[in-house]
N, CA, C and O atoms as CSV, one atom per row, in Angstrom:
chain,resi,resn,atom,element,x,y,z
A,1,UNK,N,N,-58.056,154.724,180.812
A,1,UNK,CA,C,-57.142,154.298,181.847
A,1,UNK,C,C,-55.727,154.410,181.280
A,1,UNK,O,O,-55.273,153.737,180.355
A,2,UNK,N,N,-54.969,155.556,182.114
A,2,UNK,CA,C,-53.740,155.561,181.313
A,2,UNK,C,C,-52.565,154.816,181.725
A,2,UNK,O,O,-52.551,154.649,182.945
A,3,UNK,N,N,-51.702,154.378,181.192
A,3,UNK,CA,C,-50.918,153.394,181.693
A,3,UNK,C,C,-49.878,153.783,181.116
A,3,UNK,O,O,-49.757,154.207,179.966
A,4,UNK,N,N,-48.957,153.613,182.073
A,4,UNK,CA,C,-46.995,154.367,181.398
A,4,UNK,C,C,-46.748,152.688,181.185
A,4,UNK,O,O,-47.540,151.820,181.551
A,5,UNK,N,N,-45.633,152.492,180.599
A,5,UNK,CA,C,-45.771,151.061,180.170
A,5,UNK,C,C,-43.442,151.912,180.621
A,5,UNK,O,O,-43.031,152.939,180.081
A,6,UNK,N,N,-42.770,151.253,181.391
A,6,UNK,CA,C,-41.102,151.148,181.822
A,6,UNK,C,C,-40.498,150.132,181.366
A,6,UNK,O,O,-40.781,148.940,181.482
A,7,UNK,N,N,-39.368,150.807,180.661
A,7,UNK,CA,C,-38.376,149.221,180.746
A,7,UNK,C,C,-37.887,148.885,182.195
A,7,UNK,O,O,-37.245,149.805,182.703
A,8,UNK,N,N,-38.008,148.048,182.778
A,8,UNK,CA,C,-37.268,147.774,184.269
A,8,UNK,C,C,-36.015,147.587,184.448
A,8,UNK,O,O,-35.402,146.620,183.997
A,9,UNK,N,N,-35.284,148.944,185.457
A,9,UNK,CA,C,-33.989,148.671,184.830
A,9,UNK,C,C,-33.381,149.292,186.736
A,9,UNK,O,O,-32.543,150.138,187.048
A,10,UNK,N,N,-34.342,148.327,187.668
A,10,UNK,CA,C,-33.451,148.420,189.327
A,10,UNK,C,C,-33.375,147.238,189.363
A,10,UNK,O,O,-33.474,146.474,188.402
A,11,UNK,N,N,-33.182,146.954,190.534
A,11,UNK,CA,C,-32.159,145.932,191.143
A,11,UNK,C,C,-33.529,144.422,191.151
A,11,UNK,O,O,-34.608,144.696,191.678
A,12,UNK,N,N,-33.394,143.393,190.732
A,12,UNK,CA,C,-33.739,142.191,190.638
A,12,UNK,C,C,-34.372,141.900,191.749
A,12,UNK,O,O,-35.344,141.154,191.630
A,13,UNK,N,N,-34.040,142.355,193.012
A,13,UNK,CA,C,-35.048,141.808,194.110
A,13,UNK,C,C,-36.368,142.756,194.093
A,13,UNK,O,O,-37.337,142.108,194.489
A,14,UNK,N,N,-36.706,144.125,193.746
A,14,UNK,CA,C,-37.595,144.541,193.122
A,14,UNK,C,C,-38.233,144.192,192.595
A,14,UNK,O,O,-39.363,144.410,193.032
A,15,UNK,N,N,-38.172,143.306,191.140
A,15,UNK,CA,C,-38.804,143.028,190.266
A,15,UNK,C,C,-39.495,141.957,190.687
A,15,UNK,O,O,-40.704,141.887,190.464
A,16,UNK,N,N,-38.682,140.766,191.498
A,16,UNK,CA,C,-39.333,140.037,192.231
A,16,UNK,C,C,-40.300,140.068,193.593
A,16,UNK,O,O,-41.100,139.210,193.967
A,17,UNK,N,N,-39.997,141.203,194.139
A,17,UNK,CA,C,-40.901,142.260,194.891
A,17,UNK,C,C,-42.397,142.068,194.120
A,17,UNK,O,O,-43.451,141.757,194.675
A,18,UNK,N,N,-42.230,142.287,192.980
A,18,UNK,CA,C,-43.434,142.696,191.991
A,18,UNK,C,C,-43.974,141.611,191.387
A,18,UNK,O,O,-45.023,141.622,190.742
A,19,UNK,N,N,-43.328,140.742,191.570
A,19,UNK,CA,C,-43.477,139.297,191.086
A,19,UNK,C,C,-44.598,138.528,192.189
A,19,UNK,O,O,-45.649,137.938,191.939
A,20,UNK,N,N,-43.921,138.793,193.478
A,20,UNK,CA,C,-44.881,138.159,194.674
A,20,UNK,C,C,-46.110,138.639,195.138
A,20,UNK,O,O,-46.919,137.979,195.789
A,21,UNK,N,N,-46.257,140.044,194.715
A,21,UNK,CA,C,-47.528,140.895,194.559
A,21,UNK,C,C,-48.536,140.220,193.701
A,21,UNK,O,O,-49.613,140.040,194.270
A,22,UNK,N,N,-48.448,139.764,192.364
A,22,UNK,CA,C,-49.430,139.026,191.618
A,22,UNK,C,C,-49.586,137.842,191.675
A,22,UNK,O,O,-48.692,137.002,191.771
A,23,UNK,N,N,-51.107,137.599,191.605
A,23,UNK,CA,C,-51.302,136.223,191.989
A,23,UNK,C,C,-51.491,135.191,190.378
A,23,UNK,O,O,-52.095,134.174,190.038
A,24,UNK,N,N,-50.428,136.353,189.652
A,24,UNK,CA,C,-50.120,135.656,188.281
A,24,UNK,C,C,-49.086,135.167,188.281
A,24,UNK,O,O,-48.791,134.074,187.798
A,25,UNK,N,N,-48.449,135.868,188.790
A,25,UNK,CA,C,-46.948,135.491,189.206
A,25,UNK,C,C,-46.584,134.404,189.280
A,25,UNK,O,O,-47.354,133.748,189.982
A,26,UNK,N,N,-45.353,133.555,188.711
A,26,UNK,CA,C,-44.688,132.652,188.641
A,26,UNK,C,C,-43.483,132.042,189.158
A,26,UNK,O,O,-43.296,132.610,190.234
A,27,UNK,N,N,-42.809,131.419,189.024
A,27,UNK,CA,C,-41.386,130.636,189.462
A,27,UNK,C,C,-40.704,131.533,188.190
A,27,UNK,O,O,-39.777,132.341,188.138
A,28,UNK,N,N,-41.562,131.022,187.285
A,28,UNK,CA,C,-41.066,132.022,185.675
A,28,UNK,C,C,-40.973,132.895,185.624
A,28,UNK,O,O,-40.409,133.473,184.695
A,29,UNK,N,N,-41.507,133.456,186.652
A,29,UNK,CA,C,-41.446,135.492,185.995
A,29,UNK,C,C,-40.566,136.164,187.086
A,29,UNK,O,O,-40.488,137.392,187.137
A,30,UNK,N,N,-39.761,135.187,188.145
A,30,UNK,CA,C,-38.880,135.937,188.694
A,30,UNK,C,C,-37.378,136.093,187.870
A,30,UNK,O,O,-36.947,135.298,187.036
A,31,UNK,N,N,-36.794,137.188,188.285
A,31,UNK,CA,C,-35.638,138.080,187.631
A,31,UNK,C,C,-34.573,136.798,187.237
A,31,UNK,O,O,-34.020,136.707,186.141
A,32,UNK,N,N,-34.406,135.833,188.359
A,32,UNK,CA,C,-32.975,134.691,188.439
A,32,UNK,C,C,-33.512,134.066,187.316
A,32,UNK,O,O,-32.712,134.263,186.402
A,33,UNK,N,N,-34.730,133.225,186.804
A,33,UNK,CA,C,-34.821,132.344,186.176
A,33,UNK,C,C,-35.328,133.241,185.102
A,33,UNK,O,O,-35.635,132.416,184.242
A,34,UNK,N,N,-35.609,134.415,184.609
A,34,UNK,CA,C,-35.613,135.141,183.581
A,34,UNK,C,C,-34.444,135.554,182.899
A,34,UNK,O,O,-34.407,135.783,181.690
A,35,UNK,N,N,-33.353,135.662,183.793
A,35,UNK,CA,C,-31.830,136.275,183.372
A,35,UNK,C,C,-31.090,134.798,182.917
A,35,UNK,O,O,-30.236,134.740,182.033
A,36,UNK,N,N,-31.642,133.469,183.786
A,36,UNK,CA,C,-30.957,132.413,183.297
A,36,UNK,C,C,-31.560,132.107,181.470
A,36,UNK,O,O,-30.849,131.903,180.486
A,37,UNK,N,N,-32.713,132.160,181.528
A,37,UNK,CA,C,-32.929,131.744,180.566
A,37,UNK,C,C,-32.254,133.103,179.311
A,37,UNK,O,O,-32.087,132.732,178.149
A,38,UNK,N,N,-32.054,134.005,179.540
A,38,UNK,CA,C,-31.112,135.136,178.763
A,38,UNK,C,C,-30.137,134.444,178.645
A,38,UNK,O,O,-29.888,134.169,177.471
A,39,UNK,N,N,-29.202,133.877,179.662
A,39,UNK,CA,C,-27.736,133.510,179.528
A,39,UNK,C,C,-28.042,132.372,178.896
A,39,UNK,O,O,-27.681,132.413,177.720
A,40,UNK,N,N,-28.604,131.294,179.229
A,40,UNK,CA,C,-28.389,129.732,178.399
A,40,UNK,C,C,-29.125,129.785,177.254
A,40,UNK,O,O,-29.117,128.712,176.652
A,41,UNK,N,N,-29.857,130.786,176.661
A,41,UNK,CA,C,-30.221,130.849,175.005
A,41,UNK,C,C,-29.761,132.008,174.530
A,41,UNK,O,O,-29.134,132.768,175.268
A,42,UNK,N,N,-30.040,132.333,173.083
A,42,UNK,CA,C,-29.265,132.853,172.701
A,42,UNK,C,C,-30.358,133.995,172.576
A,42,UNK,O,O,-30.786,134.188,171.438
A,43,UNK,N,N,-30.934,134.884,173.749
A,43,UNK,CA,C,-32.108,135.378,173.433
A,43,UNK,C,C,-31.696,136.801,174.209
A,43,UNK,O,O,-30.621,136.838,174.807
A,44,UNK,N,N,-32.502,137.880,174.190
A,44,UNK,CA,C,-32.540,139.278,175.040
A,44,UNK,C,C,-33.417,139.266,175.801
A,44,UNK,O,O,-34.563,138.917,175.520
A,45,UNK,N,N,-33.000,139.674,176.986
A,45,UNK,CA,C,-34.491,140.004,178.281
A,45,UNK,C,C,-34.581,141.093,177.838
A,45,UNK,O,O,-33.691,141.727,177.271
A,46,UNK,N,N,-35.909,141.493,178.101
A,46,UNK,CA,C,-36.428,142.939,178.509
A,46,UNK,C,C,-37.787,142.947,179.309
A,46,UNK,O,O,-38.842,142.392,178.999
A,47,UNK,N,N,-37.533,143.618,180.274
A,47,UNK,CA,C,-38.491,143.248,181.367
A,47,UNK,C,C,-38.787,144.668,181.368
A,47,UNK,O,O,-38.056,145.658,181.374
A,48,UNK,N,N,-40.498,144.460,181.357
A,48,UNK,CA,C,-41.391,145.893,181.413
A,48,UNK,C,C,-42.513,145.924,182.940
A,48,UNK,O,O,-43.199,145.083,183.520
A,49,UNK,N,N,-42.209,147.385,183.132
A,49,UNK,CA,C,-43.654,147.302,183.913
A,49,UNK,C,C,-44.712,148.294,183.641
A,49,UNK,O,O,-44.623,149.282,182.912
A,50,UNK,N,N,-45.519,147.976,184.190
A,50,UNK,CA,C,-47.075,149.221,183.878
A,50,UNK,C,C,-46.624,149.865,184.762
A,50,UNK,O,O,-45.820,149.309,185.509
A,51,UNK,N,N,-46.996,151.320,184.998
A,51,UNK,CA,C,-47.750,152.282,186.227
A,51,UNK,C,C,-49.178,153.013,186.030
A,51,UNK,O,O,-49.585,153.453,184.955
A,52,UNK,N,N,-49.643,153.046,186.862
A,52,UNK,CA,C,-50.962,153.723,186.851
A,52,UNK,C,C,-50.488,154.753,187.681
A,52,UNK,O,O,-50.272,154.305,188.807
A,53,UNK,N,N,-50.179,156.239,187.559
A,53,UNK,CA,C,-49.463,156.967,187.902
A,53,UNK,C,C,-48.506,156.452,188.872
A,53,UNK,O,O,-47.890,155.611,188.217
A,54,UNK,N,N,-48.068,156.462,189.931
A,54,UNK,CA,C,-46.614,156.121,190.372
A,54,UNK,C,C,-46.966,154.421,190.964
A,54,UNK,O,O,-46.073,153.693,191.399
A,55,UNK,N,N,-47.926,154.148,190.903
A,55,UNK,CA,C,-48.225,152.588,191.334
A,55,UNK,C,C,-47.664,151.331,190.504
A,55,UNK,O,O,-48.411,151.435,189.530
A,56,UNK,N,N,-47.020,150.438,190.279
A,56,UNK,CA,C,-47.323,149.456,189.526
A,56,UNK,C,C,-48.169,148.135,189.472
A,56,UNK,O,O,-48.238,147.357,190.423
A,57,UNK,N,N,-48.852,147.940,188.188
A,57,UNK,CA,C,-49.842,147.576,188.066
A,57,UNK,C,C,-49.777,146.559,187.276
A,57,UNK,O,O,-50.840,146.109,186.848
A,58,UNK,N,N,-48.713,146.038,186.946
A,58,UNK,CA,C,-48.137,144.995,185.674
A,58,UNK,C,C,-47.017,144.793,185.609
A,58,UNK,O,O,-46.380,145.646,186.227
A,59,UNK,N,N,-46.441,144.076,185.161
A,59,UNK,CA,C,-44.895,143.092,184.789
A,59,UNK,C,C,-45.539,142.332,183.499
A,59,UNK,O,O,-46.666,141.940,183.195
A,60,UNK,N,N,-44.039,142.324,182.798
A,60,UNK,CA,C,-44.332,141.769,181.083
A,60,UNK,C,C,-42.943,141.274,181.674
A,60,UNK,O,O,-42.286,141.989,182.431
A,61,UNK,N,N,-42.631,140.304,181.373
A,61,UNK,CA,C,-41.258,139.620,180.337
A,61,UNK,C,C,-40.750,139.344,179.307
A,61,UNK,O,O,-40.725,138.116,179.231
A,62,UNK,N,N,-40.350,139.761,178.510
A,62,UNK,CA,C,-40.270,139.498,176.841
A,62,UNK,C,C,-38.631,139.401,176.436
A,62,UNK,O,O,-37.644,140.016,176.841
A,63,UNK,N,N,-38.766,138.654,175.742
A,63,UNK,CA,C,-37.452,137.745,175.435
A,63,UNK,C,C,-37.640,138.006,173.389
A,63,UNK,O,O,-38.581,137.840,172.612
A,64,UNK,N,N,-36.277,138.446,173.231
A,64,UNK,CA,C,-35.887,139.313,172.031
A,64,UNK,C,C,-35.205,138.046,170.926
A,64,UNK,O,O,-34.345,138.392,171.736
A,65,UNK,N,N,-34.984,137.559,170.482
A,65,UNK,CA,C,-34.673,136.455,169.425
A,65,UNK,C,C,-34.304,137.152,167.908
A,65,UNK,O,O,-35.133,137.821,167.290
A,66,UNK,N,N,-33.072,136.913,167.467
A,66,UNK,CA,C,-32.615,137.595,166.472
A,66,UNK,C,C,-32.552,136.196,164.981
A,66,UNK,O,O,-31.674,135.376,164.711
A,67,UNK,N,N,-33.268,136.347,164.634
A,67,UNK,CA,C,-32.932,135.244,163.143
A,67,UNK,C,C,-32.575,135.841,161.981
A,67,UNK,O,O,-33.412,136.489,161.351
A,68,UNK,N,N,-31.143,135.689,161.494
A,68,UNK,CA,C,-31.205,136.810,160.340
A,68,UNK,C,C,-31.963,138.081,160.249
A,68,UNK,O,O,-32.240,138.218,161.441
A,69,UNK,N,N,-32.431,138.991,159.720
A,69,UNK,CA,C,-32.092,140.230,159.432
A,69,UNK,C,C,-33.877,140.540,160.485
A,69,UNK,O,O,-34.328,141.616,160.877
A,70,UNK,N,N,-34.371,139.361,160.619
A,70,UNK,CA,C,-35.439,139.841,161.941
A,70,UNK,C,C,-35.376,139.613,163.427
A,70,UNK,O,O,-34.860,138.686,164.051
A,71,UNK,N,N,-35.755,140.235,163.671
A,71,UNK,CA,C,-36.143,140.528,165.237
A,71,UNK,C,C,-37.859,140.044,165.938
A,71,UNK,O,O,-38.791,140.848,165.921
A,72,UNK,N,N,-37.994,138.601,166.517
A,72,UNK,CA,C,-38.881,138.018,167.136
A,72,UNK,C,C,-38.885,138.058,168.801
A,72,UNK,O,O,-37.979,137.739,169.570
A,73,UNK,N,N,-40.704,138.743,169.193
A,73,UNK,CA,C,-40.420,139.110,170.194
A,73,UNK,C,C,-41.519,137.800,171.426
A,73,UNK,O,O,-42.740,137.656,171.370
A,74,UNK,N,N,-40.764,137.229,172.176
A,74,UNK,CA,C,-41.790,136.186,172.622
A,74,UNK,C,C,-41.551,136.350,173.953
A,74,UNK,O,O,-40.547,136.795,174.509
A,75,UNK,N,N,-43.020,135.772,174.607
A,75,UNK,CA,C,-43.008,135.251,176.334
A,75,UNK,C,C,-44.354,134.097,176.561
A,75,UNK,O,O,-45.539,134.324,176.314
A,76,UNK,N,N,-43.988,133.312,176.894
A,76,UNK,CA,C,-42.079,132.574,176.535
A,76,UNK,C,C,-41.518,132.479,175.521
A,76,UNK,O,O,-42.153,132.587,174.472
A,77,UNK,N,N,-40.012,132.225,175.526
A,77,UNK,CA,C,-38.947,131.714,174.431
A,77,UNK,C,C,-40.139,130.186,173.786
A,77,UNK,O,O,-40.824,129.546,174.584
A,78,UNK,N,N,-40.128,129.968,172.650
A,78,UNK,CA,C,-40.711,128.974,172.493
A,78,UNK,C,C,-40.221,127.698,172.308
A,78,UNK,O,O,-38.998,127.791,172.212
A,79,UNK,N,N,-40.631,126.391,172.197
A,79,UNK,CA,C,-39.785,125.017,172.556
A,79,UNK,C,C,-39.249,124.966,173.630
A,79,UNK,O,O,-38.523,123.976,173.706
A,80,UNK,N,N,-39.262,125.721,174.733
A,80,UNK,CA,C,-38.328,125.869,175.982
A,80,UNK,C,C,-38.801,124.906,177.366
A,80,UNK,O,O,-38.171,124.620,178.384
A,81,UNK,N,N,-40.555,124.461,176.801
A,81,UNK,CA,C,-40.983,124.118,178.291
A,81,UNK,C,C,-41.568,124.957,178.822
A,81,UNK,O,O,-42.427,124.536,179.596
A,82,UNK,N,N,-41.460,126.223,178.729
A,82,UNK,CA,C,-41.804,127.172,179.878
A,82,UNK,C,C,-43.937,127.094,179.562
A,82,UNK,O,O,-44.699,127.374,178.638
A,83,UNK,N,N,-44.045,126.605,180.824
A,83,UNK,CA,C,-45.844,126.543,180.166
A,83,UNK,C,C,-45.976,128.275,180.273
A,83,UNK,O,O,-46.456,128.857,179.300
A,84,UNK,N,N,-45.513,129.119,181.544
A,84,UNK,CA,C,-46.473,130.352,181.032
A,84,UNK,C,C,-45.066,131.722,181.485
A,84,UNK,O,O,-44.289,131.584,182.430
A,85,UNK,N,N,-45.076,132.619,180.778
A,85,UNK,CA,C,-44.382,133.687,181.582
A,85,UNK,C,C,-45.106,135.076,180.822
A,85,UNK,O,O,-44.335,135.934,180.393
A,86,UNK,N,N,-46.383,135.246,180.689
A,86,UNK,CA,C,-46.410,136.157,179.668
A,86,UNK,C,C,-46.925,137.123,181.123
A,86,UNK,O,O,-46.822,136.803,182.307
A,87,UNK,N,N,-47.409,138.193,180.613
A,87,UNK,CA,C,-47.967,139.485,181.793
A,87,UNK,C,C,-48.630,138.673,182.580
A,87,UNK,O,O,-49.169,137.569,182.507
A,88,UNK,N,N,-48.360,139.928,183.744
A,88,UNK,CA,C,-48.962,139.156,185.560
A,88,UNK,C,C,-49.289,140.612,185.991
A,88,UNK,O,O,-48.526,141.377,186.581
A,89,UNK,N,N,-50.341,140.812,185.660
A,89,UNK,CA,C,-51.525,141.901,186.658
A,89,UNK,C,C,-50.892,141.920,188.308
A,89,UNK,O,O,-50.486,140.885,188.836
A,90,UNK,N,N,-50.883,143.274,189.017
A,90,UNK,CA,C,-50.405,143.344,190.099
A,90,UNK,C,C,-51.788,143.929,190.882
A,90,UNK,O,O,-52.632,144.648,190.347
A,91,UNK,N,N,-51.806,143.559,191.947
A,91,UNK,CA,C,-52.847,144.270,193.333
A,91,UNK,C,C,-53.973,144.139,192.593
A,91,UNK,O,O,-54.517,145.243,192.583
A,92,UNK,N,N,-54.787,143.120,191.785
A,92,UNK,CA,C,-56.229,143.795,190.693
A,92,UNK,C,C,-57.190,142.982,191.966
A,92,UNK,O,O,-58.377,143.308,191.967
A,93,UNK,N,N,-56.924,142.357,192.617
A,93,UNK,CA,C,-57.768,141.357,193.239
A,93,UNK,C,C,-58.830,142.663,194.073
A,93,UNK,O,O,-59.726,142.170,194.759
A,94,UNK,N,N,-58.796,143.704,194.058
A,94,UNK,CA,C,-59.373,144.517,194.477
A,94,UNK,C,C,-60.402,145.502,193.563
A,94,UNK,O,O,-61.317,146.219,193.969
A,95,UNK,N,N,-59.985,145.308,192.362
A,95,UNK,CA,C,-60.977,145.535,191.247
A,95,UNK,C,C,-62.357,144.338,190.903
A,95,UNK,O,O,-62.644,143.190,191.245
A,96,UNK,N,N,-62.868,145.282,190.139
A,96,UNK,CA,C,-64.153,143.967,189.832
A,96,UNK,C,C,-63.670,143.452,188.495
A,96,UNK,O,O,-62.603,143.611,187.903
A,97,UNK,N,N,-64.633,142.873,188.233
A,97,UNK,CA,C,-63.864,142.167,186.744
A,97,UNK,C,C,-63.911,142.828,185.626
A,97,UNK,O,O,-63.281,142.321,184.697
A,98,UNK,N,N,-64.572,144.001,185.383
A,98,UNK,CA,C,-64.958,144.658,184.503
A,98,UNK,C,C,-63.916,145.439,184.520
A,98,UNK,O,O,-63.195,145.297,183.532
A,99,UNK,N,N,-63.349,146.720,185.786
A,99,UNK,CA,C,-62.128,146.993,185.761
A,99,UNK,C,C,-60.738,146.298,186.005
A,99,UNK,O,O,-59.740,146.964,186.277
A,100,UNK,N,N,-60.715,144.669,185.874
A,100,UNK,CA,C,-59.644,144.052,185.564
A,100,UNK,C,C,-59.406,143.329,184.322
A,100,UNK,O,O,-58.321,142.860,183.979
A,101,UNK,N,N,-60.954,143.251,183.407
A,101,UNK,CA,C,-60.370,143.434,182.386
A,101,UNK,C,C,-59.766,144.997,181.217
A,101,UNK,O,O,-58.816,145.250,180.477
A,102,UNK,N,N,-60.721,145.506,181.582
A,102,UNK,CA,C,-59.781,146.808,181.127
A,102,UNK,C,C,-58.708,147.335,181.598
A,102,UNK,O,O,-58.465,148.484,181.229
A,103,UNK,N,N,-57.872,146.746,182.425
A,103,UNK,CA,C,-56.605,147.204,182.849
A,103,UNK,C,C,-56.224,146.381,182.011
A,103,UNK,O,O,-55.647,146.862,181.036
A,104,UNK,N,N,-56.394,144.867,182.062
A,104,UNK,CA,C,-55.821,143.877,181.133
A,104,UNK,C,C,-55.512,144.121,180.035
A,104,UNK,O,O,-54.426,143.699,179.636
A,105,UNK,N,N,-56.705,145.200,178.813
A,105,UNK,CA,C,-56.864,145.181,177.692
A,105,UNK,C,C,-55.500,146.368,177.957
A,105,UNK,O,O,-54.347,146.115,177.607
A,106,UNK,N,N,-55.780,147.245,178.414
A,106,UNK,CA,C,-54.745,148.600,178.274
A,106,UNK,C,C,-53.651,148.305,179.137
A,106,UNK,O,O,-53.138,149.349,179.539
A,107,UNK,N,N,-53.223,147.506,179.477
A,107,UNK,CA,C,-51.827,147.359,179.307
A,107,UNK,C,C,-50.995,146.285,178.247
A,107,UNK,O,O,-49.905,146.372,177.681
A,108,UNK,N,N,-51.840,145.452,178.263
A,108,UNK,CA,C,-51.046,145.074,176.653
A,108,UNK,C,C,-51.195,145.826,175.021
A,108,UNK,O,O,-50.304,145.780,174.173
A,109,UNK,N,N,-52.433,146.453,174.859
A,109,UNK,CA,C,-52.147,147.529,174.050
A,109,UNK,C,C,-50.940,148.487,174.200
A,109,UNK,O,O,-50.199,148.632,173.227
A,110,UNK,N,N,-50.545,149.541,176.034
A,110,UNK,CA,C,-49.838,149.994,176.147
A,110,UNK,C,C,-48.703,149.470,175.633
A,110,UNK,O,O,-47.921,150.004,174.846
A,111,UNK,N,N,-48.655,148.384,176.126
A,111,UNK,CA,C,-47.092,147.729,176.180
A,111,UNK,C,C,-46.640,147.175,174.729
A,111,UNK,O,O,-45.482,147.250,174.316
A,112,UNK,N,N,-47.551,146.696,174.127
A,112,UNK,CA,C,-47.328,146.266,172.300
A,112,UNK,C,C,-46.920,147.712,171.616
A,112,UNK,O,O,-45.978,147.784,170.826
A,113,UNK,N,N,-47.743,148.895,172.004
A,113,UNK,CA,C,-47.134,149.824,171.290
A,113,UNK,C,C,-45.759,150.150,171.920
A,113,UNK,O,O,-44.810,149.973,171.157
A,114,UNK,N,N,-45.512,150.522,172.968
A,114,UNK,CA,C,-44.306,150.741,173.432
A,114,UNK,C,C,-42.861,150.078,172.961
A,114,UNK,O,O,-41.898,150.593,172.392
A,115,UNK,N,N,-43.191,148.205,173.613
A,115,UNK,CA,C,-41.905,147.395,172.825
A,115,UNK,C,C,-41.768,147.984,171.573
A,115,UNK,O,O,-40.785,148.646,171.240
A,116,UNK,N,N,-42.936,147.708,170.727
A,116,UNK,CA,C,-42.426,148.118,169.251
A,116,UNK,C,C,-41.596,149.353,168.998
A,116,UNK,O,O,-40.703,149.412,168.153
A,117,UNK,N,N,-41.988,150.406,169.858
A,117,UNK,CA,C,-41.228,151.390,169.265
A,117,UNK,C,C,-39.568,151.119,169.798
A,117,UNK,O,O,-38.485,151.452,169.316
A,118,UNK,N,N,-40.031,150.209,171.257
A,118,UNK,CA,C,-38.102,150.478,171.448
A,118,UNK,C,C,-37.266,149.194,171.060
A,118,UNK,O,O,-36.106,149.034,171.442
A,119,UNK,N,N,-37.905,148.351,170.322
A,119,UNK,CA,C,-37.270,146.577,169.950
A,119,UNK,C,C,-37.804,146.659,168.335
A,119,UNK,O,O,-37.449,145.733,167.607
A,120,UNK,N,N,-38.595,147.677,167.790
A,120,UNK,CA,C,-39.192,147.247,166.623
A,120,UNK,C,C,-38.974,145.914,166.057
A,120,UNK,O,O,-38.085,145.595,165.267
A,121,UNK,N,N,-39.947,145.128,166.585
A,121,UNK,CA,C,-39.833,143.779,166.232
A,121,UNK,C,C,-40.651,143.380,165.103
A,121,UNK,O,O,-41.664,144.053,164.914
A,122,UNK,N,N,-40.399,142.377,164.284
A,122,UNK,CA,C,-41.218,141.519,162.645
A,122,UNK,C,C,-42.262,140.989,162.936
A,122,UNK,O,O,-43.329,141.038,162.323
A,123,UNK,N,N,-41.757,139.923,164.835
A,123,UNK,CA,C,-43.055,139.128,165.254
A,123,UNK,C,C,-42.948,139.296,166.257
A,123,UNK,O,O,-41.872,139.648,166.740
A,124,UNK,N,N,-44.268,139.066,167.113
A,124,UNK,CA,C,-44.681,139.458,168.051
A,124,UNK,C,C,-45.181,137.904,168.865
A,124,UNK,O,O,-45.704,137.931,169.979
């Protein structure tokens, strides 16, 4: 199952578009309270999505944290409260469970290799 793994880089009501599609989806994983929590810590958004050829099939949020000479990559920021913002599966409610966990497995493989190559991060 091949999966393009995007940095997301249109307009915020989109992303939240994509946000209301999963029934993972959060208060947390929309764009306003993802960009706030960018501005009031001292952290980097980078917001990813899957495609399964031109479909999307996933949203990641990941928040970039610089401590001296490393680079820590988290979702959520940690100590923050936030109980959950990590990946939110899109449209799977139509798969069985067998093909929703293997979308599951291959898009966070996709997406771990990907960040790394474009955030090369220490921790994950």
């Amino acid at each position: 199952m091949a999966i393009n793994i995007e940095k997301f880089d249109e307009e915020a009501s989109q992303w939240d578009s994509l946000v209301s599609q999963s029934s993972e989806g959060t208060i947390f994983h929309t764009y306003g309270f993802l960009n706030a929590i960018e501005r009031s810590l001292d952290v980097t958004f980078h917001p990813y999505v899957g495609y399964k050829g031109q479909e999307p099939v996933a949203i990641l949020p990941l928040f970039e944290i610089k401590k001296g000479p490393f680079s820590l990559v988290y979702s959520p920021v940690p100590e923050t409260g936030i109980p959950y913002c990590g990946p939110a599966l899109l449209n799977y409610y139509k798969l069985n469970r067998r093909k929703r966990d293997q979308l599951s497995r291959s898009f966070i493989k996709q997406s771990i290799d990907d960040f790394c190559e474009d955030i090369n991060p220490h921790y994950i």
